[in-house]
mmCIF file of N, CA, C and O in Angstrom:
data_model
loop_
_atom_site.group_PDB
_atom_site.id
_atom_site.type_symbol
_atom_site.label_atom_id
_atom_site.label_comp_id
_atom_site.label_asym_id
_atom_site.label_seq_id
_atom_site.Cartn_x
_atom_site.Cartn_y
_atom_site.Cartn_z
ATOM 1 N N MET A 24 0.991 -1.152 0.024
ATOM 2 C CA MET A 24 -0.112 -0.175 -0.087
ATOM 3 C C MET A 24 0.677 1.112 0.163
ATOM 4 O O MET A 24 1.864 1.430 0.457
ATOM 5 N N LYS A 25 0.422 2.477 -0.210
ATOM 6 C CA LYS A 25 1.180 3.703 -0.413
ATOM 7 C C LYS A 25 0.357 4.266 0.180
ATOM 8 O O LYS A 25 -1.240 4.668 0.299
ATOM 9 N N VAL A 26 0.823 5.684 0.981
ATOM 10 C CA VAL A 26 0.468 6.674 1.770
ATOM 11 C C VAL A 26 0.937 7.809 1.267
ATOM 12 O O VAL A 26 2.201 7.745 2.022
ATOM 13 N N ALA A 27 0.525 8.691 0.999
ATOM 14 C CA ALA A 27 1.013 10.272 1.130
ATOM 15 C C ALA A 27 0.367 11.087 1.910
ATOM 16 O O ALA A 27 -0.848 10.947 2.473
ATOM 17 N N ILE A 28 1.268 11.788 2.757
ATOM 18 C CA ILE A 28 0.654 12.705 3.850
ATOM 19 C C ILE A 28 1.105 13.962 3.269
ATOM 20 O O ILE A 28 2.189 14.325 2.975
ATOM 21 N N ASP A 29 -0.115 15.011 3.294
ATOM 22 C CA ASP A 29 0.185 16.541 3.053
ATOM 23 C C ASP A 29 0.491 17.185 3.897
ATOM 24 O O ASP A 29 -0.332 17.640 4.924
ATOM 25 N N VAL A 30 1.742 17.651 3.566
ATOM 26 C CA VAL A 30 1.881 18.559 5.144
ATOM 27 C C VAL A 30 2.221 20.112 4.454
ATOM 28 O O VAL A 30 2.909 20.828 4.878
ATOM 29 N N LEU A 31 1.690 20.059 3.283
ATOM 30 C CA LEU A 31 1.868 21.629 2.916
ATOM 31 C C LEU A 31 1.449 22.883 3.663
ATOM 32 O O LEU A 31 2.007 23.907 3.735
ATOM 33 N N SER A 32 0.374 22.240 4.860
ATOM 34 C CA SER A 32 0.050 23.626 5.633
ATOM 35 C C SER A 32 0.707 23.440 6.872
ATOM 36 O O SER A 32 0.926 24.258 7.861
ATOM 37 N N GLN A 33 2.311 22.803 6.721
ATOM 38 C CA GLN A 33 3.126 22.745 8.034
ATOM 39 C C GLN A 33 4.094 23.543 7.612
ATOM 40 O O GLN A 33 5.024 22.788 7.810
ATOM 41 N N SER A 34 4.225 24.528 7.346
ATOM 42 C CA SER A 34 5.576 25.287 7.071
ATOM 43 C C SER A 34 6.518 25.582 8.032
ATOM 44 O O SER A 34 5.965 25.881 9.369
ATOM 45 N N PRO A 35 7.220 25.379 8.202
ATOM 46 C CA PRO A 35 8.268 25.822 9.441
ATOM 47 C C PRO A 35 8.190 27.471 9.999
ATOM 48 O O PRO A 35 8.391 28.031 8.357
ATOM 49 N N GLY A 36 7.548 27.834 10.682
ATOM 50 C CA GLY A 36 7.482 29.091 10.905
ATOM 51 C C GLY A 36 6.185 29.544 10.553
ATOM 52 O O GLY A 36 5.930 30.587 11.295
ATOM 53 N N HIS A 37 5.386 28.607 9.887
ATOM 54 C CA HIS A 37 3.978 29.155 9.645
ATOM 55 C C HIS A 37 3.207 28.006 9.508
ATOM 56 O O HIS A 37 2.231 27.630 9.035
ATOM 57 N N SER A 38 3.458 27.242 10.815
ATOM 58 C CA SER A 38 2.441 26.036 10.745
ATOM 59 C C SER A 38 1.098 26.348 11.532
ATOM 60 O O SER A 38 1.071 27.398 12.399
ATOM 61 N N THR A 39 0.228 25.394 11.391
ATOM 62 C CA THR A 39 -1.196 25.335 11.965
ATOM 63 C C THR A 39 -0.778 24.839 13.468
ATOM 64 O O THR A 39 -1.860 24.774 14.063
ATOM 65 N N GLY A 40 0.050 24.285 13.896
ATOM 66 C CA GLY A 40 0.104 23.644 14.995
ATOM 67 C C GLY A 40 0.592 22.081 15.017
ATOM 68 O O GLY A 40 0.593 21.648 16.343
ATOM 69 N N ALA A 41 0.500 21.413 14.063
ATOM 70 C CA ALA A 41 0.571 19.950 13.810
ATOM 71 C C ALA A 41 1.962 19.342 13.482
ATOM 72 O O ALA A 41 2.006 18.090 13.233
ATOM 73 N N LEU A 42 2.837 20.422 13.271
ATOM 74 C CA LEU A 42 4.320 20.051 12.993
ATOM 75 C C LEU A 42 4.878 19.082 13.646
ATOM 76 O O LEU A 42 5.252 18.162 13.258
ATOM 77 N N SER A 43 4.937 19.375 14.931
ATOM 78 C CA SER A 43 5.473 18.355 15.847
ATOM 79 C C SER A 43 4.779 16.660 15.691
ATOM 80 O O SER A 43 5.672 15.521 15.873
ATOM 81 N N TRP A 44 3.603 16.824 15.438
ATOM 82 C CA TRP A 44 2.866 15.336 15.577
ATOM 83 C C TRP A 44 3.105 14.936 13.995
ATOM 84 O O TRP A 44 3.440 13.664 14.011
ATOM 85 N N PHE A 45 3.009 15.483 12.809
ATOM 86 C CA PHE A 45 3.726 15.291 11.594
ATOM 87 C C PHE A 45 5.117 14.920 11.719
ATOM 88 O O PHE A 45 5.118 13.489 11.106
ATOM 89 N N LEU A 46 5.932 15.325 12.338
ATOM 90 C CA LEU A 46 7.342 15.093 12.556
ATOM 91 C C LEU A 46 7.484 13.105 13.082
ATOM 92 O O LEU A 46 7.994 12.530 12.889
ATOM 93 N N GLN A 47 6.470 13.338 14.334
ATOM 94 C CA GLN A 47 6.874 12.162 15.146
ATOM 95 C C GLN A 47 6.120 11.276 14.270
ATOM 96 O O GLN A 47 6.656 9.728 14.645
ATOM 97 N N PHE A 48 5.163 10.989 13.730
ATOM 98 C CA PHE A 48 4.112 10.049 12.651
ATOM 99 C C PHE A 48 5.491 9.913 11.860
ATOM 100 O O PHE A 48 5.419 8.377 11.340
ATOM 101 N N ALA A 49 5.775 11.003 11.260
ATOM 102 C CA ALA A 49 7.064 10.314 9.926
ATOM 103 C C ALA A 49 8.118 9.564 10.305
ATOM 104 O O ALA A 49 8.626 8.753 9.764
ATOM 105 N N ARG A 50 8.214 9.654 11.499
ATOM 106 C CA ARG A 50 9.640 9.018 12.223
ATOM 107 C C ARG A 50 8.938 7.775 12.608
ATOM 108 O O ARG A 50 9.850 6.572 12.526
ATOM 109 N N ALA A 51 7.710 7.310 13.146
ATOM 110 C CA ALA A 51 7.369 6.261 13.859
ATOM 111 C C ALA A 51 6.617 5.266 12.964
ATOM 112 O O ALA A 51 6.898 4.257 12.702
ATOM 113 N N ALA A 52 5.741 5.372 11.950
ATOM 114 C CA ALA A 52 4.916 4.798 11.098
ATOM 115 C C ALA A 52 5.761 3.730 10.390
ATOM 116 O O ALA A 52 5.097 2.578 10.351
ATOM 117 N N PRO A 53 6.788 4.614 9.351
ATOM 118 C CA PRO A 53 7.203 3.321 8.547
ATOM 119 C C PRO A 53 8.003 2.131 9.314
ATOM 120 O O PRO A 53 7.993 1.137 8.629
ATOM 121 N N ALA A 54 8.534 2.368 10.659
ATOM 122 C CA ALA A 54 9.242 1.485 11.194
ATOM 123 C C ALA A 54 7.892 0.360 11.860
ATOM 124 O O ALA A 54 8.063 -0.819 11.989
ATOM 125 N N ARG A 55 6.649 0.923 12.104
ATOM 126 C CA ARG A 55 5.778 -0.104 12.658
ATOM 127 C C ARG A 55 4.920 -0.528 11.218
ATOM 128 O O ARG A 55 4.445 -1.745 11.689
ATOM 129 N N ASP A 56 5.218 -0.034 10.087
ATOM 130 C CA ASP A 56 4.281 -0.504 9.293
ATOM 131 C C ASP A 56 5.308 -0.689 7.928
ATOM 132 O O ASP A 56 5.198 0.009 6.858
ATOM 133 N N PRO A 57 6.019 -1.530 7.896
ATOM 134 C CA PRO A 57 7.319 -1.493 6.977
ATOM 135 C C PRO A 57 6.846 -2.295 5.412
ATOM 136 O O PRO A 57 7.422 -1.890 4.065
ATOM 137 N N ALA A 58 5.557 -2.772 5.325
ATOM 138 C CA ALA A 58 4.789 -3.472 4.028
ATOM 139 C C ALA A 58 4.258 -1.764 3.251
ATOM 140 O O ALA A 58 3.925 -2.077 2.322
ATOM 141 N N THR A 59 4.083 -1.035 4.116
ATOM 142 C CA THR A 59 3.399 0.534 3.601
ATOM 143 C C THR A 59 4.609 1.638 2.917
ATOM 144 O O THR A 59 5.854 1.701 3.710
ATOM 145 N N ASP A 60 4.421 2.068 1.913
ATOM 146 C CA ASP A 60 5.137 2.904 1.155
ATOM 147 C C ASP A 60 4.691 4.320 1.900
ATOM 148 O O ASP A 60 3.639 4.921 1.159
ATOM 149 N N TYR A 61 5.431 5.112 2.587
ATOM 150 C CA TYR A 61 4.780 6.593 2.902
ATOM 151 C C TYR A 61 5.664 7.502 2.341
ATOM 152 O O TYR A 61 6.891 7.601 1.940
ATOM 153 N N MET A 62 4.981 8.573 2.191
ATOM 154 C CA MET A 62 5.598 9.731 1.523
ATOM 155 C C MET A 62 4.856 11.001 1.950
ATOM 156 O O MET A 62 3.792 11.088 2.214
ATOM 157 N N LEU A 63 6.239 12.058 2.184
ATOM 158 C CA LEU A 63 5.456 12.972 2.536
ATOM 159 C C LEU A 63 5.514 14.397 1.438
ATOM 160 O O LEU A 63 6.362 14.358 0.892
ATOM 161 N N ILE A 64 4.099 14.763 1.636
ATOM 162 C CA ILE A 64 4.343 16.083 0.420
ATOM 163 C C ILE A 64 4.493 17.586 0.970
ATOM 164 O O ILE A 64 3.092 17.726 1.742
ATOM 165 N N ALA A 65 5.300 17.811 0.716
ATOM 166 C CA ALA A 65 5.522 19.610 1.164
ATOM 167 C C ALA A 65 6.063 20.681 0.191
ATOM 168 O O ALA A 65 6.129 20.078 -0.895
ATOM 169 N N GLY A 66 5.606 21.875 0.688
ATOM 170 C CA GLY A 66 5.889 22.789 -0.259
ATOM 171 C C GLY A 66 7.339 22.678 -0.879
ATOM 172 O O GLY A 66 8.275 22.303 0.019
ATOM 173 N N ARG A 67 7.568 23.422 -1.860
ATOM 174 C CA ARG A 67 9.047 23.003 -2.462
ATOM 175 C C ARG A 67 10.269 23.615 -1.668
ATOM 176 O O ARG A 67 11.291 22.948 -1.264
ATOM 177 N N ASP A 68 9.590 25.033 -0.872
ATOM 178 C CA ASP A 68 10.637 25.589 0.040
ATOM 179 C C ASP A 68 10.710 24.968 1.180
ATOM 180 O O ASP A 68 12.072 25.083 1.650
ATOM 181 N N ASP A 69 9.928 24.110 1.930
ATOM 182 C CA ASP A 69 9.867 23.455 2.769
ATOM 183 C C ASP A 69 10.329 22.122 2.909
ATOM 184 O O ASP A 69 10.609 21.295 4.006
ATOM 185 N N ALA A 70 10.582 21.383 1.830
ATOM 186 C CA ALA A 70 10.857 19.911 1.844
ATOM 187 C C ALA A 70 12.273 19.454 2.199
ATOM 188 O O ALA A 70 12.362 18.639 2.914
ATOM 189 N N GLU A 71 13.235 20.643 2.262
ATOM 190 C CA GLU A 71 14.583 20.222 2.601
ATOM 191 C C GLU A 71 14.510 20.439 4.176
ATOM 192 O O GLU A 71 15.452 20.043 4.877
ATOM 193 N N PHE A 72 13.604 21.351 4.903
ATOM 194 C CA PHE A 72 13.375 21.144 6.242
ATOM 195 C C PHE A 72 13.135 19.735 6.804
ATOM 196 O O PHE A 72 13.608 19.404 7.315
ATOM 197 N N TYR A 73 12.253 19.525 5.961
ATOM 198 C CA TYR A 73 11.755 17.924 6.212
ATOM 199 C C TYR A 73 12.644 17.052 6.116
ATOM 200 O O TYR A 73 13.125 15.717 6.806
ATOM 201 N N ARG A 74 13.382 17.108 4.963
ATOM 202 C CA ARG A 74 14.507 15.833 4.765
ATOM 203 C C ARG A 74 15.481 16.198 5.719
ATOM 204 O O ARG A 74 16.139 15.239 5.997
ATOM 205 N N GLY A 75 16.028 17.200 6.039
ATOM 206 C CA GLY A 75 17.040 17.637 7.357
ATOM 207 C C GLY A 75 16.603 16.681 8.507
ATOM 208 O O GLY A 75 17.435 16.444 9.409
ATOM 209 N N LYS A 76 15.085 16.688 8.770
ATOM 210 C CA LYS A 76 14.905 15.763 9.970
ATOM 211 C C LYS A 76 15.019 14.342 9.900
ATOM 212 O O LYS A 76 14.891 13.637 11.038
ATOM 213 N N LYS A 77 15.943 14.019 9.018
ATOM 214 C CA LYS A 77 16.186 12.264 8.790
ATOM 215 C C LYS A 77 14.832 11.442 8.924
ATOM 216 O O LYS A 77 14.756 10.598 10.130
ATOM 217 N N LEU A 78 13.930 11.670 8.430
ATOM 218 C CA LEU A 78 12.436 11.188 8.525
ATOM 219 C C LEU A 78 12.311 9.588 8.124
ATOM 220 O O LEU A 78 13.522 9.475 7.249
ATOM 221 N N ALA A 79 11.813 8.847 8.297
ATOM 222 C CA ALA A 79 11.894 7.622 7.688
ATOM 223 C C ALA A 79 10.890 7.201 6.478
ATOM 224 O O ALA A 79 10.605 6.199 6.103
ATOM 225 N N MET A 80 11.014 8.397 5.793
ATOM 226 C CA MET A 80 10.105 8.154 4.268
ATOM 227 C C MET A 80 10.411 9.600 3.803
ATOM 228 O O MET A 80 11.139 10.414 4.057
ATOM 229 N N ARG A 81 10.145 8.980 2.247
ATOM 230 C CA ARG A 81 10.632 10.140 1.345
ATOM 231 C C ARG A 81 9.664 11.238 1.354
ATOM 232 O O ARG A 81 8.531 11.453 1.899
ATOM 233 N N VAL A 82 10.416 12.468 0.933
ATOM 234 C CA VAL A 82 9.811 13.998 0.974
ATOM 235 C C VAL A 82 9.702 14.337 -0.675
ATOM 236 O O VAL A 82 10.739 14.198 -0.984
ATOM 237 N N VAL A 83 8.479 14.784 -0.942
ATOM 238 C CA VAL A 83 8.483 15.193 -1.938
ATOM 239 C C VAL A 83 7.865 16.837 -2.044
ATOM 240 O O VAL A 83 6.862 17.464 -1.378
ATOM 241 N N GLY A 84 8.630 17.790 -2.720
ATOM 242 C CA GLY A 84 8.407 18.844 -2.596
ATOM 243 C C GLY A 84 7.646 19.418 -3.866
ATOM 244 O O GLY A 84 8.158 19.205 -5.061
ATOM 245 N N THR A 85 6.685 20.124 -3.839
ATOM 246 C CA THR A 85 5.745 20.532 -4.473
ATOM 247 C C THR A 85 5.000 22.158 -4.189
ATOM 248 O O THR A 85 4.568 21.957 -2.986
ATOM 249 N N GLY A 86 4.840 22.661 -5.200
ATOM 250 C CA GLY A 86 4.184 23.982 -4.840
ATOM 251 C C GLY A 86 4.327 24.584 -3.924
ATOM 252 O O GLY A 86 5.716 24.682 -3.399
ATOM 253 N N TRP A 87 3.802 25.429 -2.880
ATOM 254 C CA TRP A 87 3.861 26.431 -1.996
ATOM 255 C C TRP A 87 3.424 25.768 -0.595
ATOM 256 O O TRP A 87 2.239 25.143 -0.678
ATOM 257 N N GLY A 88 4.031 25.801 0.212
ATOM 258 C CA GLY A 88 3.717 25.627 1.773
ATOM 259 C C GLY A 88 2.767 26.972 2.212
ATOM 260 O O GLY A 88 2.465 27.762 1.570
ATOM 261 N N ASN A 89 2.537 26.828 3.749
ATOM 262 C CA ASN A 89 1.609 27.873 4.444
ATOM 263 C C ASN A 89 2.229 29.166 4.762
ATOM 264 O O ASN A 89 1.473 29.920 5.127
ATOM 265 N N ALA A 90 3.668 29.267 4.047
ATOM 266 C CA ALA A 90 4.155 30.405 4.391
ATOM 267 C C ALA A 90 3.702 31.596 3.209
ATOM 268 O O ALA A 90 3.394 32.771 3.197
ATOM 269 N N ARG A 91 2.886 31.063 2.131
ATOM 270 C CA ARG A 91 2.020 31.889 1.315
ATOM 271 C C ARG A 91 0.636 31.067 0.806
ATOM 272 O O ARG A 91 0.269 30.360 0.018
ATOM 273 N N ARG A 92 -0.193 31.144 2.033
ATOM 274 C CA ARG A 92 -1.299 30.357 1.895
ATOM 275 C C ARG A 92 -2.312 30.432 1.193
ATOM 276 O O ARG A 92 -2.629 29.457 0.689
ATOM 277 N N VAL A 93 -2.424 31.279 0.328
ATOM 278 C CA VAL A 93 -3.399 31.220 -1.003
ATOM 279 C C VAL A 93 -2.786 30.678 -2.083
ATOM 280 O O VAL A 93 -3.273 29.942 -2.242
ATOM 281 N N LEU A 94 -1.606 30.416 -2.005
ATOM 282 C CA LEU A 94 -0.838 29.776 -3.073
ATOM 283 C C LEU A 94 -0.823 28.478 -2.713
ATOM 284 O O LEU A 94 -1.008 27.469 -3.264
ATOM 285 N N ARG A 95 -0.694 28.431 -1.390
ATOM 286 C CA ARG A 95 -0.627 26.850 -0.503
ATOM 287 C C ARG A 95 -2.054 25.955 -1.290
ATOM 288 O O ARG A 95 -2.323 24.540 -1.428
ATOM 289 N N VAL A 96 -3.297 26.796 -0.735
ATOM 290 C CA VAL A 96 -4.583 26.154 -1.502
ATOM 291 C C VAL A 96 -4.684 25.998 -2.808
ATOM 292 O O VAL A 96 -5.037 24.898 -2.992
ATOM 293 N N LEU A 97 -4.067 26.559 -3.506
ATOM 294 C CA LEU A 97 -4.001 26.520 -4.948
ATOM 295 C C LEU A 97 -3.322 25.081 -5.236
ATOM 296 O O LEU A 97 -3.699 24.196 -6.035
ATOM 297 N N SER A 98 -2.013 24.809 -4.549
ATOM 298 C CA SER A 98 -1.084 23.688 -4.781
ATOM 299 C C SER A 98 -1.913 22.593 -4.354
ATOM 300 O O SER A 98 -2.079 21.570 -5.089
ATOM 301 N N GLU A 99 -2.919 22.585 -3.328
ATOM 302 C CA GLU A 99 -3.287 21.470 -2.474
ATOM 303 C C GLU A 99 -4.314 21.114 -3.640
ATOM 304 O O GLU A 99 -4.930 19.862 -3.684
ATOM 305 N N HIS A 100 -5.166 21.964 -4.426
ATOM 306 C CA HIS A 100 -6.274 21.783 -5.403
ATOM 307 C C HIS A 100 -5.491 21.543 -6.541
ATOM 308 O O HIS A 100 -6.590 20.808 -7.238
ATOM 309 N N LEU A 101 -4.724 21.738 -6.939
ATOM 310 C CA LEU A 101 -4.107 21.696 -8.644
ATOM 311 C C LEU A 101 -2.844 20.799 -8.511
ATOM 312 O O LEU A 101 -2.993 20.209 -9.871
ATOM 313 N N LEU A 102 -2.384 20.719 -7.856
ATOM 314 C CA LEU A 102 -0.689 20.159 -7.685
ATOM 315 C C LEU A 102 -0.645 18.699 -7.273
ATOM 316 O O LEU A 102 -0.159 18.145 -7.597
ATOM 317 N N LEU A 103 -1.853 18.352 -6.517
ATOM 318 C CA LEU A 103 -1.416 17.080 -5.547
ATOM 319 C C LEU A 103 -1.698 15.898 -6.336
ATOM 320 O O LEU A 103 -0.869 15.124 -6.378
ATOM 321 N N SER A 104 -2.819 16.117 -7.217
ATOM 322 C CA SER A 104 -3.219 14.958 -7.985
ATOM 323 C C SER A 104 -2.380 14.771 -8.922
ATOM 324 O O SER A 104 -1.674 13.217 -9.286
ATOM 325 N N PRO A 105 -1.265 15.309 -9.444
ATOM 326 C CA PRO A 105 -0.482 15.108 -10.075
ATOM 327 C C PRO A 105 0.641 14.533 -9.962
ATOM 328 O O PRO A 105 1.642 13.581 -10.372
ATOM 329 N N VAL A 106 1.033 14.581 -8.211
ATOM 330 C CA VAL A 106 2.155 14.070 -7.659
ATOM 331 C C VAL A 106 1.820 12.899 -7.536
ATOM 332 O O VAL A 106 2.605 11.930 -7.095
ATOM 333 N N LEU A 107 0.723 12.700 -6.902
ATOM 334 C CA LEU A 107 0.059 11.302 -6.442
ATOM 335 C C LEU A 107 0.003 10.541 -7.699
ATOM 336 O O LEU A 107 -0.077 9.457 -7.625
#
């Protein structure tokens, strides 16, 4: 199974409050469910932040994160489907 997690709304410095939860999940879930292919989808500008956290899943950068909220909403509606 493949699972993609949208963290576009969790830009460092512009988080909605769930950033810590997403980071903990991204470290723990793949070890508990190795048969599943997990992927984190972050804004292009935020992808390196997530990659630097040494998460146990692939990080894909696309569109804009929450630092530019209007563009983030457009990213979620227009860019997620092609990435998936």
